[in-house]
PDB file of C-alpha atoms in Angstrom:
ATOM      1  CA  UNK A   1       5.295 -20.688   3.744  1.00 84.00           C
ATOM      2  CA  UNK A   2       1.617 -20.416   4.592  1.00 92.00           C
ATOM      3  CA  UNK A   3      -0.185 -17.931   2.363  1.00 98.00           C
ATOM      4  CA  UNK A   4      -3.556 -16.487   3.324  1.00 98.00           C
ATOM      5  CA  UNK A   5      -5.667 -14.675   0.754  1.00 99.00           C
ATOM      6  CA  UNK A   6      -8.035 -12.012   2.112  1.00 99.00           C
ATOM      7  CA  UNK A   7     -10.934 -10.806  -0.005  1.00 99.00           C
ATOM      8  CA  UNK A   8     -13.910  -8.546   0.715  1.00 98.00           C
ATOM      9  CA  UNK A   9     -17.069  -9.270  -1.250  1.00 97.00           C
ATOM     10  CA  UNK A  10     -20.153  -7.220  -2.039  1.00 96.00           C
ATOM     11  CA  UNK A  11     -22.785  -8.091  -4.652  1.00 96.00           C
ATOM     12  CA  UNK A  12     -20.155 -10.054  -6.537  1.00 96.00           C
ATOM     13  CA  UNK A  13     -22.064 -13.176  -7.534  1.00 97.00           C
ATOM     14  CA  UNK A  14     -21.517 -12.499 -11.237  1.00 96.00           C
ATOM     15  CA  UNK A  15     -17.736 -12.612 -10.869  1.00 96.00           C
ATOM     16  CA  UNK A  16     -16.831 -14.607  -7.756  1.00 98.00           C
ATOM     17  CA  UNK A  17     -16.790 -18.020  -9.382  1.00 98.00           C
ATOM     18  CA  UNK A  18     -14.138 -17.120 -11.942  1.00 98.00           C
ATOM     19  CA  UNK A  19     -11.981 -15.400  -9.328  1.00 99.00           C
ATOM     20  CA  UNK A  20     -12.141 -18.210  -6.790  1.00 99.00           C
ATOM     21  CA  UNK A  21     -11.415 -20.743  -9.515  1.00 99.00           C
ATOM     22  CA  UNK A  22      -8.290 -18.803 -10.520  1.00 99.00           C
ATOM     23  CA  UNK A  23      -7.118 -18.655  -6.900  1.00 99.00           C
ATOM     24  CA  UNK A  24      -7.754 -22.354  -6.367  1.00 99.00           C
ATOM     25  CA  UNK A  25      -5.689 -23.295  -9.421  1.00 99.00           C
ATOM     26  CA  UNK A  26      -2.575 -21.302  -8.617  1.00 99.00           C
ATOM     27  CA  UNK A  27       0.736 -23.069  -9.233  1.00 99.00           C
ATOM     28  CA  UNK A  28       1.311 -22.268  -5.572  1.00 98.00           C
ATOM     29  CA  UNK A  29      -2.179 -22.547  -3.998  1.00 97.00           C
ATOM     30  CA  UNK A  30      -2.959 -20.638  -0.790  1.00 98.00           C
ATOM     31  CA  UNK A  31      -3.523 -22.396   2.504  1.00 96.00           C
ATOM     32  CA  UNK A  32      -6.427 -20.130   3.436  1.00 97.00           C
ATOM     33  CA  UNK A  33      -8.875 -17.849   1.656  1.00 98.00           C
ATOM     34  CA  UNK A  34     -10.610 -15.528   4.112  1.00 98.00           C
ATOM     35  CA  UNK A  35     -13.666 -13.773   2.681  1.00 98.00           C
ATOM     36  CA  UNK A  36     -15.824 -11.187   4.400  1.00 98.00           C
ATOM     37  CA  UNK A  37     -19.106 -10.239   2.754  1.00 97.00           C
ATOM     38  CA  UNK A  38     -20.211  -6.652   3.271  1.00 96.00           C
ATOM     39  CA  UNK A  39     -23.972  -7.117   3.221  1.00 94.00           C
ATOM     40  CA  UNK A  40     -24.615  -8.326  -0.314  1.00 95.00           C
ATOM     41  CA  UNK A  41     -28.143  -8.303  -1.681  1.00 95.00           C
ATOM     42  CA  UNK A  42     -27.520 -10.787  -4.475  1.00 96.00           C
ATOM     43  CA  UNK A  43     -26.513 -14.459  -4.450  1.00 97.00           C
ATOM     44  CA  UNK A  44     -22.988 -13.782  -3.165  1.00 97.00           C
ATOM     45  CA  UNK A  45     -23.485 -15.435   0.228  1.00 96.00           C
ATOM     46  CA  UNK A  46     -25.113 -18.488  -1.312  1.00 97.00           C
ATOM     47  CA  UNK A  47     -22.176 -18.834  -3.682  1.00 98.00           C
ATOM     48  CA  UNK A  48     -19.637 -18.387  -0.882  1.00 98.00           C
ATOM     49  CA  UNK A  49     -21.269 -21.080   1.228  1.00 96.00           C
ATOM     50  CA  UNK A  50     -21.234 -23.485  -1.701  1.00 98.00           C
ATOM     51  CA  UNK A  51     -17.585 -22.786  -2.371  1.00 98.00           C
ATOM     52  CA  UNK A  52     -16.697 -23.192   1.313  1.00 98.00           C
ATOM     53  CA  UNK A  53     -18.271 -26.659   1.328  1.00 98.00           C
ATOM     54  CA  UNK A  54     -16.327 -27.653  -1.781  1.00 98.00           C
ATOM     55  CA  UNK A  55     -12.929 -26.114  -0.881  1.00 98.00           C
ATOM     56  CA  UNK A  56     -11.726 -26.422   2.698  1.00 98.00           C
ATOM     57  CA  UNK A  57      -9.302 -23.490   2.356  1.00 98.00           C
ATOM     58  CA  UNK A  58     -12.192 -21.012   2.267  1.00 98.00           C
ATOM     59  CA  UNK A  59     -13.325 -19.410   5.494  1.00 97.00           C
ATOM     60  CA  UNK A  60     -16.250 -16.997   5.414  1.00 97.00           C
ATOM     61  CA  UNK A  61     -15.635 -14.347   8.083  1.00 95.00           C
ATOM     62  CA  UNK A  62     -18.749 -13.149   9.900  1.00 92.00           C
ATOM     63  CA  UNK A  63     -19.067 -10.206  12.275  1.00 87.00           C
ATOM     64  CA  UNK A  64     -21.689  -7.827  13.632  1.00 81.00           C
ATOM     65  CA  UNK A  65     -21.068  -5.149  11.005  1.00 78.00           C
ATOM     66  CA  UNK A  66     -23.074  -4.700   7.821  1.00 78.00           C
ATOM     67  CA  UNK A  67     -21.979  -2.395   5.003  1.00 86.00           C
ATOM     68  CA  UNK A  68     -18.558  -0.993   5.957  1.00 91.00           C
ATOM     69  CA  UNK A  69     -17.099  -0.300   2.522  1.00 94.00           C
ATOM     70  CA  UNK A  70     -14.025  -1.882   0.986  1.00 95.00           C
ATOM     71  CA  UNK A  71     -11.386  -0.152   3.142  1.00 95.00           C
ATOM     72  CA  UNK A  72     -12.995  -1.000   6.484  1.00 95.00           C
ATOM     73  CA  UNK A  73     -13.773  -4.505   5.261  1.00 96.00           C
ATOM     74  CA  UNK A  74     -10.086  -5.023   4.484  1.00 97.00           C
ATOM     75  CA  UNK A  75      -9.291  -3.766   7.997  1.00 96.00           C
ATOM     76  CA  UNK A  76     -11.559  -6.403   9.493  1.00 96.00           C
ATOM     77  CA  UNK A  77      -9.906  -9.129   7.440  1.00 97.00           C
ATOM     78  CA  UNK A  78      -6.434  -7.966   8.460  1.00 97.00           C
ATOM     79  CA  UNK A  79      -7.455  -8.175  12.124  1.00 96.00           C
ATOM     80  CA  UNK A  80      -8.811 -11.702  11.699  1.00 96.00           C
ATOM     81  CA  UNK A  81      -5.635 -12.775   9.907  1.00 96.00           C
ATOM     82  CA  UNK A  82      -3.409 -11.211  12.565  1.00 96.00           C
ATOM     83  CA  UNK A  83      -5.087 -13.339  15.230  1.00 92.00           C
ATOM     84  CA  UNK A  84      -3.518 -16.384  13.583  1.00 84.00           C
ATOM     85  CA  UNK A  85       0.106 -17.028  14.465  1.00 72.00           C
ATOM     86  CA  UNK A  86       1.098 -19.190  11.500  1.00 83.00           C
ATOM     87  CA  UNK A  87       0.479 -16.903   8.513  1.00 89.00           C
ATOM     88  CA  UNK A  88       3.743 -15.424   7.184  1.00 95.00           C
ATOM     89  CA  UNK A  89       2.308 -14.104   3.878  1.00 98.00           C
ATOM     90  CA  UNK A  90      -0.978 -12.318   3.173  1.00 98.00           C
ATOM     91  CA  UNK A  91      -2.278 -11.718  -0.351  1.00 99.00           C
ATOM     92  CA  UNK A  92      -4.965  -9.117  -0.993  1.00 99.00           C
ATOM     93  CA  UNK A  93      -7.655  -9.946  -3.540  1.00 99.00           C
ATOM     94  CA  UNK A  94     -10.594  -8.305  -5.272  1.00 98.00           C
ATOM     95  CA  UNK A  95     -13.745 -10.311  -5.911  1.00 98.00           C
ATOM     96  CA  UNK A  96     -13.998  -9.617  -9.633  1.00 96.00           C
ATOM     97  CA  UNK A  97     -10.529 -10.254 -11.097  1.00 98.00           C
ATOM     98  CA  UNK A  98      -9.000 -13.411 -12.543  1.00 99.00           C
ATOM     99  CA  UNK A  99      -5.528 -14.304 -11.304  1.00 99.00           C
ATOM    100  CA  UNK A 100      -2.868 -15.643 -13.627  1.00 99.00           C
ATOM    101  CA  UNK A 101      -1.563 -19.048 -12.475  1.00 99.00           C
ATOM    102  CA  UNK A 102       1.874 -17.920 -11.221  1.00 99.00           C
ATOM    103  CA  UNK A 103       0.708 -14.935  -9.157  1.00 99.00           C
ATOM    104  CA  UNK A 104       1.333 -16.382  -5.696  1.00 99.00           C
ATOM    105  CA  UNK A 105       4.383 -18.364  -6.810  1.00 99.00           C
ATOM    106  CA  UNK A 106       6.177 -15.208  -7.967  1.00 99.00           C
ATOM    107  CA  UNK A 107       5.245 -13.278  -4.837  1.00 99.00           C
ATOM    108  CA  UNK A 108       6.406 -16.065  -2.535  1.00 99.00           C
ATOM    109  CA  UNK A 109       9.715 -16.346  -4.413  1.00 99.00           C
ATOM    110  CA  UNK A 110      10.486 -12.665  -3.812  1.00 99.00           C
ATOM    111  CA  UNK A 111       9.508 -12.858  -0.140  1.00 99.00           C
ATOM    112  CA  UNK A 112      11.730 -15.911   0.349  1.00 98.00           C
ATOM    113  CA  UNK A 113      14.607 -14.046  -1.265  1.00 98.00           C
ATOM    114  CA  UNK A 114      14.370 -10.985   1.012  1.00 98.00           C
ATOM    115  CA  UNK A 115      13.540 -12.866   4.209  1.00 96.00           C
ATOM    116  CA  UNK A 116      11.182 -11.917   7.006  1.00 95.00           C
ATOM    117  CA  UNK A 117      13.316  -9.640   9.194  1.00 97.00           C
ATOM    118  CA  UNK A 118      11.652  -6.444   7.952  1.00 98.00           C
ATOM    119  CA  UNK A 119       8.186  -5.391   6.803  1.00 99.00           C
ATOM    120  CA  UNK A 120       7.944  -6.311   3.125  1.00 99.00           C
ATOM    121  CA  UNK A 121       5.485  -5.646   0.317  1.00 99.00           C
ATOM    122  CA  UNK A 122       5.339  -7.211  -3.134  1.00 99.00           C
ATOM    123  CA  UNK A 123       3.109  -5.813  -5.858  1.00 99.00           C
ATOM    124  CA  UNK A 124       2.948  -6.292  -9.601  1.00 99.00           C
ATOM    125  CA  UNK A 125       1.544  -5.315 -12.961  1.00 98.00           C
ATOM    126  CA  UNK A 126      -1.886  -6.166 -14.290  1.00 98.00           C
ATOM    127  CA  UNK A 127      -3.726  -6.727 -17.528  1.00 98.00           C
ATOM    128  CA  UNK A 128      -6.859  -4.639 -17.965  1.00 97.00           C
ATOM    129  CA  UNK A 129     -10.010  -6.491 -18.962  1.00 96.00           C
ATOM    130  CA  UNK A 130     -13.591  -5.532 -19.701  1.00 95.00           C
ATOM    131  CA  UNK A 131     -16.685  -6.732 -17.904  1.00 92.00           C
ATOM    132  CA  UNK A 132     -16.602 -10.005 -19.833  1.00 94.00           C
ATOM    133  CA  UNK A 133     -12.814 -10.376 -19.558  1.00 95.00           C
ATOM    134  CA  UNK A 134     -12.135  -8.995 -23.032  1.00 97.00           C
ATOM    135  CA  UNK A 135      -8.533  -7.660 -23.174  1.00 96.00           C
ATOM    136  CA  UNK A 136      -8.113  -3.880 -22.789  1.00 95.00           C
ATOM    137  CA  UNK A 137      -4.316  -3.659 -22.655  1.00 96.00           C
ATOM    138  CA  UNK A 138      -1.988  -3.184 -19.689  1.00 96.00           C
ATOM    139  CA  UNK A 139      -2.354  -1.155 -16.537  1.00 94.00           C
ATOM    140  CA  UNK A 140       0.360   1.539 -16.328  1.00 93.00           C
ATOM    141  CA  UNK A 141       3.841   0.044 -15.934  1.00 96.00           C
ATOM    142  CA  UNK A 142       5.926   1.838 -13.312  1.00 95.00           C
ATOM    143  CA  UNK A 143       9.608   2.477 -14.047  1.00 93.00           C
ATOM    144  CA  UNK A 144      10.812   4.453 -11.032  1.00 94.00           C
ATOM    145  CA  UNK A 145      11.490   2.651  -7.730  1.00 95.00           C
ATOM    146  CA  UNK A 146       9.069   2.469  -4.844  1.00 98.00           C
ATOM    147  CA  UNK A 147       9.770   4.652  -1.820  1.00 97.00           C
ATOM    148  CA  UNK A 148       8.390   7.087   0.730  1.00 98.00           C
ATOM    149  CA  UNK A 149       8.603  10.175  -1.486  1.00 95.00           C
ATOM    150  CA  UNK A 150       6.515   8.367  -4.070  1.00 96.00           C
ATOM    151  CA  UNK A 151       4.086   6.897  -1.537  1.00 98.00           C
ATOM    152  CA  UNK A 152       3.245  10.363  -0.200  1.00 97.00           C
ATOM    153  CA  UNK A 153       1.898  11.488  -3.578  1.00 94.00           C
ATOM    154  CA  UNK A 154       1.060   8.371  -5.604  1.00 95.00           C
ATOM    155  CA  UNK A 155       0.085   4.740  -5.145  1.00 96.00           C
ATOM    156  CA  UNK A 156       2.206   2.184  -6.987  1.00 97.00           C
ATOM    157  CA  UNK A 157       0.853  -0.806  -5.045  1.00 98.00           C
ATOM    158  CA  UNK A 158      -2.318  -1.995  -6.755  1.00 98.00           C
ATOM    159  CA  UNK A 159      -4.034  -3.795  -3.909  1.00 98.00           C
ATOM    160  CA  UNK A 160      -5.210  -6.863  -5.803  1.00 98.00           C
ATOM    161  CA  UNK A 161      -1.585  -7.613  -6.779  1.00 99.00           C
ATOM    162  CA  UNK A 162      -0.164  -7.015  -3.301  1.00 99.00           C
ATOM    163  CA  UNK A 163       1.324  -9.644  -0.982  1.00 99.00           C
ATOM    164  CA  UNK A 164       2.713  -8.559   2.402  1.00 99.00           C
ATOM    165  CA  UNK A 165       4.610 -10.399   5.120  1.00 98.00           C
ATOM    166  CA  UNK A 166       3.788 -10.815   8.792  1.00 97.00           C
ATOM    167  CA  UNK A 167       5.774  -7.800   9.973  1.00 98.00           C
ATOM    168  CA  UNK A 168       3.915  -5.609   7.503  1.00 98.00           C
ATOM    169  CA  UNK A 169       0.612  -7.072   8.687  1.00 98.00           C
ATOM    170  CA  UNK A 170       1.458  -6.250  12.293  1.00 97.00           C
ATOM    171  CA  UNK A 171       2.055  -2.610  11.303  1.00 98.00           C
ATOM    172  CA  UNK A 172      -1.306  -2.363   9.567  1.00 98.00           C
ATOM    173  CA  UNK A 173      -3.519  -3.926  12.215  1.00 96.00           C
ATOM    174  CA  UNK A 174      -5.384  -1.416  14.347  1.00 89.00           C
ATOM    175  CA  UNK A 175      -7.379   1.736  13.823  1.00 91.00           C
ATOM    176  CA  UNK A 176      -6.694   3.761  10.702  1.00 97.00           C
ATOM    177  CA  UNK A 177      -7.050   7.532  10.388  1.00 96.00           C
ATOM    178  CA  UNK A 178     -10.155   8.782   8.623  1.00 95.00           C
ATOM    179  CA  UNK A 179      -7.848  10.453   6.118  1.00 96.00           C
ATOM    180  CA  UNK A 180      -6.813   7.126   4.548  1.00 97.00           C
ATOM    181  CA  UNK A 181      -7.421   7.437   0.800  1.00 96.00           C
ATOM    182  CA  UNK A 182      -7.412   3.719  -0.029  1.00 97.00           C
ATOM    183  CA  UNK A 183      -6.328   0.563   1.767  1.00 98.00           C
ATOM    184  CA  UNK A 184      -3.578  -0.358  -0.711  1.00 98.00           C
ATOM    185  CA  UNK A 185      -2.163   3.167  -0.770  1.00 98.00           C
ATOM    186  CA  UNK A 186      -2.142   3.209   3.030  1.00 99.00           C
ATOM    187  CA  UNK A 187      -0.315  -0.126   3.188  1.00 99.00           C
ATOM    188  CA  UNK A 188       2.320   1.158   0.762  1.00 99.00           C
ATOM    189  CA  UNK A 189       2.725   4.430   2.672  1.00 99.00           C
ATOM    190  CA  UNK A 190       2.992   2.800   6.105  1.00 99.00           C
ATOM    191  CA  UNK A 191       5.515   0.190   4.983  1.00 99.00           C
ATOM    192  CA  UNK A 192       7.579   2.804   3.134  1.00 99.00           C
ATOM    193  CA  UNK A 193       7.554   5.065   6.204  1.00 99.00           C
ATOM    194  CA  UNK A 194       8.973   2.231   8.305  1.00 98.00           C
ATOM    195  CA  UNK A 195      11.825   1.516   5.916  1.00 98.00           C
ATOM    196  CA  UNK A 196      10.257  -1.708   4.706  1.00 99.00           C
ATOM    197  CA  UNK A 197      11.316  -3.707   1.680  1.00 99.00           C
ATOM    198  CA  UNK A 198       9.159  -3.121  -1.390  1.00 99.00           C
ATOM    199  CA  UNK A 199       9.169  -4.573  -4.874  1.00 99.00           C
ATOM    200  CA  UNK A 200       7.160  -3.820  -7.989  1.00 99.00           C
ATOM    201  CA  UNK A 201       7.172  -6.739 -10.423  1.00 99.00           C
ATOM    202  CA  UNK A 202       6.479  -5.489 -13.955  1.00 98.00           C
ATOM    203  CA  UNK A 203       4.991  -8.826 -14.981  1.00 98.00           C
ATOM    204  CA  UNK A 204       1.174  -8.858 -15.041  1.00 99.00           C
ATOM    205  CA  UNK A 205      -0.202 -11.240 -12.419  1.00 99.00           C
ATOM    206  CA  UNK A 206      -3.930 -10.925 -13.029  1.00 99.00           C
ATOM    207  CA  UNK A 207      -6.670  -9.744 -15.353  1.00 98.00           C
ATOM    208  CA  UNK A 208      -8.071  -6.633 -13.676  1.00 98.00           C
ATOM    209  CA  UNK A 209     -11.746  -6.412 -14.551  1.00 96.00           C
ATOM    210  CA  UNK A 210     -13.070  -2.908 -15.306  1.00 93.00           C
ATOM    211  CA  UNK A 211     -16.810  -2.379 -14.910  1.00 79.00           C
ATOM    212  CA  UNK A 212     -19.321   0.108 -13.602  1.00 66.00           C
ATOM    213  CA  UNK A 213     -19.356  -1.237 -10.033  1.00 60.00           C
ATOM    214  CA  UNK A 214     -15.600  -1.226  -9.457  1.00 58.00           C
ATOM    215  CA  UNK A 215     -14.744   0.468  -6.171  1.00 43.00           C
ATOM    216  CA  UNK A 216     -11.483   1.623  -7.766  1.00 48.00           C
ATOM    217  CA  UNK A 217     -10.356   1.108 -11.333  1.00 54.00           C
ATOM    218  CA  UNK A 218      -8.002   2.201 -14.073  1.00 57.00           C
ATOM    219  CA  UNK A 219      -8.986   4.079 -17.196  1.00 53.00           C
ATOM    220  CA  UNK A 220      -7.663   2.037 -20.133  1.00 53.00           C
ATOM    221  CA  UNK A 221      -7.650   4.815 -22.743  1.00 55.00           C
ATOM    222  CA  UNK A 222      -5.133   7.650 -22.956  1.00 54.00           C
ATOM    223  CA  UNK A 223      -8.004  10.093 -23.476  1.00 56.00           C
ATOM    224  CA  UNK A 224      -9.751   8.824 -20.364  1.00 59.00           C
ATOM    225  CA  UNK A 225      -6.639   9.221 -18.244  1.00 53.00           C
ATOM    226  CA  UNK A 226      -6.129  12.757 -19.512  1.00 55.00           C
ATOM    227  CA  UNK A 227      -9.748  13.681 -18.753  1.00 59.00           C
ATOM    228  CA  UNK A 228      -9.158  12.481 -15.205  1.00 57.00           C
ATOM    229  CA  UNK A 229      -5.937  14.509 -14.912  1.00 55.00           C
ATOM    230  CA  UNK A 230      -7.591  17.685 -16.204  1.00 57.00           C
ATOM    231  CA  UNK A 231     -10.617  17.140 -14.005  1.00 58.00           C
ATOM    232  CA  UNK A 232      -8.382  16.967 -10.953  1.00 52.00           C
ATOM    233  CA  UNK A 233      -6.360  19.969 -12.053  1.00 50.00           C
ATOM    234  CA  UNK A 234      -9.333  22.256 -12.666  1.00 51.00           C
ATOM    235  CA  UNK A 235     -12.069  20.620 -10.638  1.00 53.00           C
ATOM    236  CA  UNK A 236     -10.336  20.309  -7.271  1.00 52.00           C
ATOM    237  CA  UNK A 237     -10.940  16.544  -7.065  1.00 51.00           C
ATOM    238  CA  UNK A 238      -7.461  15.523  -5.929  1.00 65.00           C
ATOM    239  CA  UNK A 239      -7.184  13.026  -3.073  1.00 81.00           C
ATOM    240  CA  UNK A 240      -6.286  14.567   0.311  1.00 92.00           C
ATOM    241  CA  UNK A 241      -2.552  13.872   0.225  1.00 95.00           C
ATOM    242  CA  UNK A 242      -1.653  16.218   3.069  1.00 94.00           C
ATOM    243  CA  UNK A 243      -4.425  14.848   5.293  1.00 96.00           C
ATOM    244  CA  UNK A 244      -3.232  11.288   4.718  1.00 98.00           C
ATOM    245  CA  UNK A 245       0.356  12.303   5.533  1.00 98.00           C
ATOM    246  CA  UNK A 246      -0.816  13.954   8.768  1.00 98.00           C
ATOM    247  CA  UNK A 247      -2.646  10.753   9.639  1.00 98.00           C
ATOM    248  CA  UNK A 248       0.572   8.827   9.066  1.00 98.00           C
ATOM    249  CA  UNK A 249       2.482  11.031  11.510  1.00 98.00           C
ATOM    250  CA  UNK A 250      -0.307  10.899  14.067  1.00 97.00           C
ATOM    251  CA  UNK A 251      -0.430   7.111  13.949  1.00 96.00           C
ATOM    252  CA  UNK A 252       3.230   6.195  13.488  1.00 97.00           C
ATOM    253  CA  UNK A 253       5.373   9.316  13.906  1.00 96.00           C
ATOM    254  CA  UNK A 254       7.061   8.147  17.110  1.00 96.00           C
ATOM    255  CA  UNK A 255       8.066   4.832  15.508  1.00 96.00           C
ATOM    256  CA  UNK A 256       9.446   6.298  12.294  1.00 98.00           C
ATOM    257  CA  UNK A 257      13.139   6.954  11.735  1.00 98.00           C
ATOM    258  CA  UNK A 258      14.324  10.591  11.886  1.00 98.00           C
ATOM    259  CA  UNK A 259      15.032  10.417   8.154  1.00 98.00           C
ATOM    260  CA  UNK A 260      11.523   9.218   7.284  1.00 98.00           C
ATOM    261  CA  UNK A 261       9.935  11.750   9.593  1.00 98.00           C
ATOM    262  CA  UNK A 262      11.965  14.531   7.965  1.00 96.00           C
ATOM    263  CA  UNK A 263      10.665  13.523   4.521  1.00 95.00           C
ATOM    264  CA  UNK A 264       7.053  13.685   5.720  1.00 97.00           C
ATOM    265  CA  UNK A 265       7.611  16.957   7.586  1.00 95.00           C
ATOM    266  CA  UNK A 266       9.155  18.486   4.464  1.00 91.00           C
ATOM    267  CA  UNK A 267       6.131  17.446   2.430  1.00 92.00           C
ATOM    268  CA  UNK A 268       3.666  18.783   5.003  1.00 93.00           C
ATOM    269  CA  UNK A 269       5.589  22.058   5.088  1.00 90.00           C
ATOM    270  CA  UNK A 270       4.060  22.791   1.689  1.00 88.00           C
ATOM    271  CA  UNK A 271       0.492  22.598   2.989  1.00 86.00           C
ATOM    272  CA  UNK A 272       0.128  26.012   4.651  1.00 82.00           C
ATOM    273  CA  UNK A 273      -0.632  29.369   3.096  1.00 78.00           C
ATOM    274  CA  UNK A 274       2.101  30.963   1.058  1.00 78.00           C
ATOM    275  CA  UNK A 275       4.364  27.983   1.711  1.00 83.00           C
ATOM    276  CA  UNK A 276       2.410  26.212  -1.025  1.00 81.00           C
ATOM    277  CA  UNK A 277       4.164  28.356  -3.614  1.00 83.00           C
ATOM    278  CA  UNK A 278       7.437  26.640  -2.743  1.00 79.00           C
ATOM    279  CA  UNK A 279       6.032  23.613  -4.557  1.00 77.00           C
ATOM    280  CA  UNK A 280       6.855  25.394  -7.815  1.00 80.00           C
ATOM    281  CA  UNK A 281      10.590  25.398  -7.111  1.00 78.00           C
ATOM    282  CA  UNK A 282      11.404  22.549  -4.716  1.00 76.00           C
ATOM    283  CA  UNK A 283      10.805  18.777  -4.822  1.00 70.00           C
ATOM    284  CA  UNK A 284       7.391  17.813  -3.478  1.00 73.00           C
ATOM    285  CA  UNK A 285       7.334  14.089  -4.120  1.00 82.00           C
ATOM    286  CA  UNK A 286       8.225  11.604  -6.812  1.00 83.00           C
ATOM    287  CA  UNK A 287       5.421  10.650  -9.140  1.00 86.00           C
ATOM    288  CA  UNK A 288       6.146   8.264 -11.971  1.00 84.00           C
ATOM    289  CA  UNK A 289       5.460  10.607 -14.883  1.00 84.00           C
ATOM    290  CA  UNK A 290       6.890  14.047 -15.627  1.00 81.00           C
ATOM    291  CA  UNK A 291       3.506  15.559 -16.470  1.00 84.00           C
ATOM    292  CA  UNK A 292       2.004  14.169 -13.270  1.00 84.00           C
ATOM    293  CA  UNK A 293       4.824  15.776 -11.289  1.00 79.00           C
ATOM    294  CA  UNK A 294       4.168  19.115 -12.993  1.00 85.00           C
ATOM    295  CA  UNK A 295       0.445  18.792 -12.301  1.00 82.00           C
ATOM    296  CA  UNK A 296       1.172  17.970  -8.652  1.00 81.00           C
ATOM    297  CA  UNK A 297       3.230  21.145  -8.240  1.00 83.00           C
ATOM    298  CA  UNK A 298       0.450  23.253  -9.743  1.00 84.00           C
ATOM    299  CA  UNK A 299      -2.215  21.602  -7.605  1.00 82.00           C
ATOM    300  CA  UNK A 300      -0.266  22.178  -4.392  1.00 83.00           C
ATOM    301  CA  UNK A 301       0.587  25.775  -5.282  1.00 82.00           C
ATOM    302  CA  UNK A 302      -3.044  26.444  -6.174  1.00 79.00           C
ATOM    303  CA  UNK A 303      -4.377  24.997  -2.922  1.00 80.00           C
ATOM    304  CA  UNK A 304      -6.268  22.110  -4.553  1.00 78.00           C
ATOM    305  CA  UNK A 305      -4.711  19.450  -2.315  1.00 83.00           C
ATOM    306  CA  UNK A 306      -5.838  19.281   1.286  1.00 79.00           C
TER     307      UNK A 306
END
């Protein structure tokens, strides 16, 4: 199988070398590494050009756009990858992590096992690391299965661990609604809504660097995670779950199965007026943790989720 890695970069010169080195030395190396820089002001482009001369797998993607942000940059890379006909597996990467050696090998093994007849998504666990790669423990380990009811309210698919197949790529290419919360969440939601195959591997596959310039990151401490929960509960800072679900129906509703559409319609039925109060007594989604499910019900009933 050909594996293409896609990675957006932005002011990542301090971290890129370690990440590219970890990708190059996979037990199952990729055939291509497509990198799109988003208008860096540091030495990122110089470093990328040096790496591209030294490693023929690297292709620096150039276009007319400047600073798009991580989600739109991923979109551009997906489009470029889709134009190639011989790429059955696509691995998403962040510029500042360090992959463990077996990351791509494990993902490819699962994809070979399930075949390529349906859209498929593999994701996995991660080790948390500080700015200098000092260990900070594990990212949350998910115990409940992946599925549409979970994808509507929570993202299990950490993007930098995710590997999708060609059919999943074909679903994701094109314009995305403005309501997309994050590229990895959107990929999970779209594939789940189309009845795709999904697998969360509990094994950590990378060291996930946490630092002040992360676009998205985990909070390693229990206290930090609880501050975030309480801030969302009382500060109205929840992601727009209903808006993202409406975007899903607008983009893909006609292609979804009646069963999947019914699940999304049921969820959206809780978004209007007094109907929100039904969230206190009926299922609204399937988050991983009991307290997060309780918080979700309260947030919907209180009108904090748009």
